mmCIF file of C-alpha atoms in Angstrom:
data_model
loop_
_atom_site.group_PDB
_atom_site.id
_atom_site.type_symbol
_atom_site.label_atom_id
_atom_site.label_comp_id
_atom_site.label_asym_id
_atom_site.label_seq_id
_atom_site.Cartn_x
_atom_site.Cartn_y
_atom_site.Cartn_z
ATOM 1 C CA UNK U 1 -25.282 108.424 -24.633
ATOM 2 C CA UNK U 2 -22.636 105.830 -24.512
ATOM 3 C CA UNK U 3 -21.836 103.522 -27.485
ATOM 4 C CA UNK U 4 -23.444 100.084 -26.792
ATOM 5 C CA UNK U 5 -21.167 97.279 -25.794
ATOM 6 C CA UNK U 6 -20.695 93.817 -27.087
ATOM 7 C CA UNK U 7 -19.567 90.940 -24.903
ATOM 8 C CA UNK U 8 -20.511 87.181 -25.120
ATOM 9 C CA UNK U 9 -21.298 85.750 -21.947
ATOM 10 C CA UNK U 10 -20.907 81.987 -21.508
ATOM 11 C CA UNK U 11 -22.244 80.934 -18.362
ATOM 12 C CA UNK U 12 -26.083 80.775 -18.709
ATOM 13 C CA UNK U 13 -28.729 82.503 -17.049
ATOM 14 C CA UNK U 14 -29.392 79.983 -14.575
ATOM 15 C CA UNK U 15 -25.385 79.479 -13.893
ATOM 16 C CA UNK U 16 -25.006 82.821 -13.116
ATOM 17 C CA UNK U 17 -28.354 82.963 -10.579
ATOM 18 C CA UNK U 18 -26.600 79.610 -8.850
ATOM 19 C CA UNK U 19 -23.105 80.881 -8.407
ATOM 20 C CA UNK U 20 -24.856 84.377 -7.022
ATOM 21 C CA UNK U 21 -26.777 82.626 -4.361
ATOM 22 C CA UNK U 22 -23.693 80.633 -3.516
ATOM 23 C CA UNK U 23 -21.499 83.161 -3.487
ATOM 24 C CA UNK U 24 -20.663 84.929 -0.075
ATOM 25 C CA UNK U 25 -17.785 88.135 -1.596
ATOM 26 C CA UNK U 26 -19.447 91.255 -1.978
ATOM 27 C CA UNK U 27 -17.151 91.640 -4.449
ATOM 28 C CA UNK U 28 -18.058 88.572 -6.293
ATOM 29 C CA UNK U 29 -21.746 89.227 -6.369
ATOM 30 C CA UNK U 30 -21.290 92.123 -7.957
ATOM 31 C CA UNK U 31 -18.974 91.200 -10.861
ATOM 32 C CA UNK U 32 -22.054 88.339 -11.177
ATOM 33 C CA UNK U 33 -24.787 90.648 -11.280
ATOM 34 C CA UNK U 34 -23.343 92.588 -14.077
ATOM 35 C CA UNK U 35 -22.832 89.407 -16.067
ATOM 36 C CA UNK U 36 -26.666 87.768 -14.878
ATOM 37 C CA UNK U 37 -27.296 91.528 -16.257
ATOM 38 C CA UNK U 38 -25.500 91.592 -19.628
ATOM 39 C CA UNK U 39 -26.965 88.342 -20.288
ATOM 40 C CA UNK U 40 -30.847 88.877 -19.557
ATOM 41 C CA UNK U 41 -30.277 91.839 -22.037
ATOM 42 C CA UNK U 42 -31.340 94.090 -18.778
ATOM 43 C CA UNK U 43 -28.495 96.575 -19.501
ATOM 44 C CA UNK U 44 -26.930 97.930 -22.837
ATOM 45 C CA UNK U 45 -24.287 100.058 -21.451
ATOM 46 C CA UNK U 46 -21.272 100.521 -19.262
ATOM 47 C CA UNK U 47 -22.568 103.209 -17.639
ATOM 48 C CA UNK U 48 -25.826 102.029 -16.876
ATOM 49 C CA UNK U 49 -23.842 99.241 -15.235
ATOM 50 C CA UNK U 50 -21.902 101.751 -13.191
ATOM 51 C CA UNK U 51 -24.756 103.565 -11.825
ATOM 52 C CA UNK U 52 -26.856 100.139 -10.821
ATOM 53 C CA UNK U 53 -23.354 99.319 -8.908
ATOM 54 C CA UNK U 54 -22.149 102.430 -7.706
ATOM 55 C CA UNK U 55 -18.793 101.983 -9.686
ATOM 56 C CA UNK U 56 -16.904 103.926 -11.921
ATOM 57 C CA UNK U 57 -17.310 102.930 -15.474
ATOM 58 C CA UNK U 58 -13.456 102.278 -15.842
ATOM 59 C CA UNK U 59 -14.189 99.723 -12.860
ATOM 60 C CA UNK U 60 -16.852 97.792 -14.979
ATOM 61 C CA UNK U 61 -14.581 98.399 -17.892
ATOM 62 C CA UNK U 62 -11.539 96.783 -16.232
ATOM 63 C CA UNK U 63 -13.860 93.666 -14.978
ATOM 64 C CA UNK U 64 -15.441 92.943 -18.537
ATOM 65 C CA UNK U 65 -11.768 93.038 -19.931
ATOM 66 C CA UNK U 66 -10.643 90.427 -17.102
ATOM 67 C CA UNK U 67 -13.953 88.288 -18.115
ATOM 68 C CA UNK U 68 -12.798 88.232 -22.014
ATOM 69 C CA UNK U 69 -9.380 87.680 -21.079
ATOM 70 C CA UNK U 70 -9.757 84.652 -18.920
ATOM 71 C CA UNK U 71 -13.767 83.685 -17.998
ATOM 72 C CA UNK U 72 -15.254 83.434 -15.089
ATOM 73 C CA UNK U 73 -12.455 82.124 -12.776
ATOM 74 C CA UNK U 74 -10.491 84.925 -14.017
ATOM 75 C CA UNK U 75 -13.434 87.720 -13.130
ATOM 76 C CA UNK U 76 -13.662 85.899 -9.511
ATOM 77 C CA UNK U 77 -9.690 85.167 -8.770
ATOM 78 C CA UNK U 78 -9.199 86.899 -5.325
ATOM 79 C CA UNK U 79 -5.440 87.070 -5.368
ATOM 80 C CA UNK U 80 -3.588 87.535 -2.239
ATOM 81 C CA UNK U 81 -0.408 89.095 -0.974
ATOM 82 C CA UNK U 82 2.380 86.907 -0.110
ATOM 83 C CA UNK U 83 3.199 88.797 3.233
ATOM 84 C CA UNK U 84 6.262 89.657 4.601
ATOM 85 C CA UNK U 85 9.311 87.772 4.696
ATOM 86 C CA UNK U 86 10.099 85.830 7.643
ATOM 87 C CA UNK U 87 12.383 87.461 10.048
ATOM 88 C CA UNK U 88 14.118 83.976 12.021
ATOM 89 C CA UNK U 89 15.323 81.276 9.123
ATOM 90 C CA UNK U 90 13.583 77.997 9.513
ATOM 91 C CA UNK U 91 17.072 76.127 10.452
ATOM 92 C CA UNK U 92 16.815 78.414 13.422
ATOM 93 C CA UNK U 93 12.943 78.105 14.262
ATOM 94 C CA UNK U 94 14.033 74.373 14.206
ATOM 95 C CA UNK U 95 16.888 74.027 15.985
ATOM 96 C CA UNK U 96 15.091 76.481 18.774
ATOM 97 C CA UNK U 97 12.268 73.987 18.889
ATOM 98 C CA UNK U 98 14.513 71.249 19.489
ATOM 99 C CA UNK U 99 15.793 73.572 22.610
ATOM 100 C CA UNK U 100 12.613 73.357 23.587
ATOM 101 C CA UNK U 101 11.929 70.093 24.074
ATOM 102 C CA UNK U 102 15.028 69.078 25.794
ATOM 103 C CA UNK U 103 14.736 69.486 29.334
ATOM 104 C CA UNK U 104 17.059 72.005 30.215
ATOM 105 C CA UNK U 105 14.529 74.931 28.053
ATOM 106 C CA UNK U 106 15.351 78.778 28.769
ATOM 107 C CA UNK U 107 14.745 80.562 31.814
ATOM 108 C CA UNK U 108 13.369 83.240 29.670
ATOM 109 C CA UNK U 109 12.621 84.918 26.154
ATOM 110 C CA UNK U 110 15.547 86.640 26.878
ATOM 111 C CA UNK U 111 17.963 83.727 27.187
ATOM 112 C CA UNK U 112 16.097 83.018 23.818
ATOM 113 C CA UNK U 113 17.061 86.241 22.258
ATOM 114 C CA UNK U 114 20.765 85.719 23.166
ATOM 115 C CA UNK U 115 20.915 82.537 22.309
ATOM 116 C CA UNK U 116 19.558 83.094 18.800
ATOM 117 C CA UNK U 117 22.552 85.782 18.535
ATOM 118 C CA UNK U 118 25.017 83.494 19.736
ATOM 119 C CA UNK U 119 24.466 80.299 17.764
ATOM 120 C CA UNK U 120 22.340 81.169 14.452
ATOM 121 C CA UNK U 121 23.708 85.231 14.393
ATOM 122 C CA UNK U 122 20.423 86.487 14.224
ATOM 123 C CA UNK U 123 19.435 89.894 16.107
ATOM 124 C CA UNK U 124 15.348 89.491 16.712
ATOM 125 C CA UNK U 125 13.390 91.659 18.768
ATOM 126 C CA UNK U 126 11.832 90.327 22.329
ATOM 127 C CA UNK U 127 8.364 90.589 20.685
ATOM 128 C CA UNK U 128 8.700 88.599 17.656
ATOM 129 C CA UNK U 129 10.844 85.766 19.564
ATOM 130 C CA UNK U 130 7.752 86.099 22.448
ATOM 131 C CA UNK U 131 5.415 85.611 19.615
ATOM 132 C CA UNK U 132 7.259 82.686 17.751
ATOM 133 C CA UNK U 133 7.394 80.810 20.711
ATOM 134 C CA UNK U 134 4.563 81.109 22.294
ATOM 135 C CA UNK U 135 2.030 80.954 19.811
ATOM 136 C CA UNK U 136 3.266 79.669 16.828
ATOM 137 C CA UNK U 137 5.249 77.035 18.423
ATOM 138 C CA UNK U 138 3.045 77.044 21.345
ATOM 139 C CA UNK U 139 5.230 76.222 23.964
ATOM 140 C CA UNK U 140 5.677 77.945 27.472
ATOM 141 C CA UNK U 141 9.033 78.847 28.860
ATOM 142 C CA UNK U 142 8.840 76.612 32.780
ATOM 143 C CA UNK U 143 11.566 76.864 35.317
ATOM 144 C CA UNK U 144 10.628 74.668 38.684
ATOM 145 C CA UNK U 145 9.854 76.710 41.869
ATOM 146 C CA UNK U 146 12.853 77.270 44.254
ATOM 147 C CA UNK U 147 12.774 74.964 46.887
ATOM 148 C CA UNK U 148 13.790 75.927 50.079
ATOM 149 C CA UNK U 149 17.151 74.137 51.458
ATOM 150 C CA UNK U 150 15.476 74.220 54.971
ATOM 151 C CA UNK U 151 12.597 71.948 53.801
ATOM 152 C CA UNK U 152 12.964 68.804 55.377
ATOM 153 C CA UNK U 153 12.832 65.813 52.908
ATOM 154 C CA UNK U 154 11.149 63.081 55.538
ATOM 155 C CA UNK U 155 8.566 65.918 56.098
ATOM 156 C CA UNK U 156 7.794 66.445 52.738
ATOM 157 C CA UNK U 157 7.125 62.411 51.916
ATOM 158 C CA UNK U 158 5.365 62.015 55.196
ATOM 159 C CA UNK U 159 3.028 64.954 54.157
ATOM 160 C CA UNK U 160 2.395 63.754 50.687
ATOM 161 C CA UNK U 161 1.334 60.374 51.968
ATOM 162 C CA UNK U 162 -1.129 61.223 54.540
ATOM 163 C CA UNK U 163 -2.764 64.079 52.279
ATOM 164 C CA UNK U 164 -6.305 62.887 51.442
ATOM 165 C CA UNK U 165 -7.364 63.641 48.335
ATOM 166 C CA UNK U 166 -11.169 65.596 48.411
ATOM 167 C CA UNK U 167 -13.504 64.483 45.202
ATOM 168 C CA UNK U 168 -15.942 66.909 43.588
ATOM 169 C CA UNK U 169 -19.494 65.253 44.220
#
């Protein structure tokens, strides 16, 4: 049999039943239930903690130690990765966005990729220059159709003035 543990829990009863039925973690709910626990005297070990959970005791262990360390907010922080660094520079995600809205654009993501080597010296793969402009900037690369040189001009007016337009009843 374990030693018996002694931890003063701040939060009330009632506190911890409210921030349980609020909260939507897993995670969380469990690190709550072991406090609503410890404080309606329902457990008086770490192990008996461990089984109800399915944890390892140094799991529970490492929990109460973040609850005497810094509270509740500590127990609860759900920290998060800062990612990966960004492979374009923002000077050159703007100044490519700025290419973008002038009317001349790129004929392709390809013209993109050469164009980032030429002017900003960076070497990015198709894919993530694809990616960055097309969904994070969210803009399409559009080249007008080829027009034939045949097509005859008065035709074309003539054509577009006489076309009826057909409305959807």
């Amino acid at each position: 049999m374990s030693r018996p543990f002694k931890i003063e829990i701040a939060e009330s009863e009632e506190e911890l039943k409210k921030r349980l039925q609020t909260a939507n973690l897993g995670n969380q709910k469990e690190k709550l239930i072991m406090l609503w626990w410890i404080k309606s005297g329902q457990v008086k070990e770490q192990q008996e903690i461990g089984k109800r959970l399915a944890k390892d005791t140094s799991t529970v262990t490492r929990w109460l130690q973040k609850y005497k360390a810094g509270g509740l907010y500590e127990l609860l922080e759900m920290k998060k990765a800062p990612g990966a660094k960004r492979k374009i520079d923002d000077a050159a995600i703007a100044a490519l966005e700025e290419e973008l809205k002038t009317g001349k654009g790129f004929a392709s993501y390809g013209a993109i990729v050469e164009w980032l080597k030429e002017e900003h010296g960076q070497d990015i793969e198709y894919a993530t220059v694809y990616a960055l402009v097309r969904y994070r900037l969210g803009a399409k690369l559009k080249v007008p159709r080829p027009q034939s040189h045949k097509q005859d001009e008065k035709l074309v007016s003539e054509f577009k003035k006489n076309l009826v337009s057909y409305s959807i009843v």
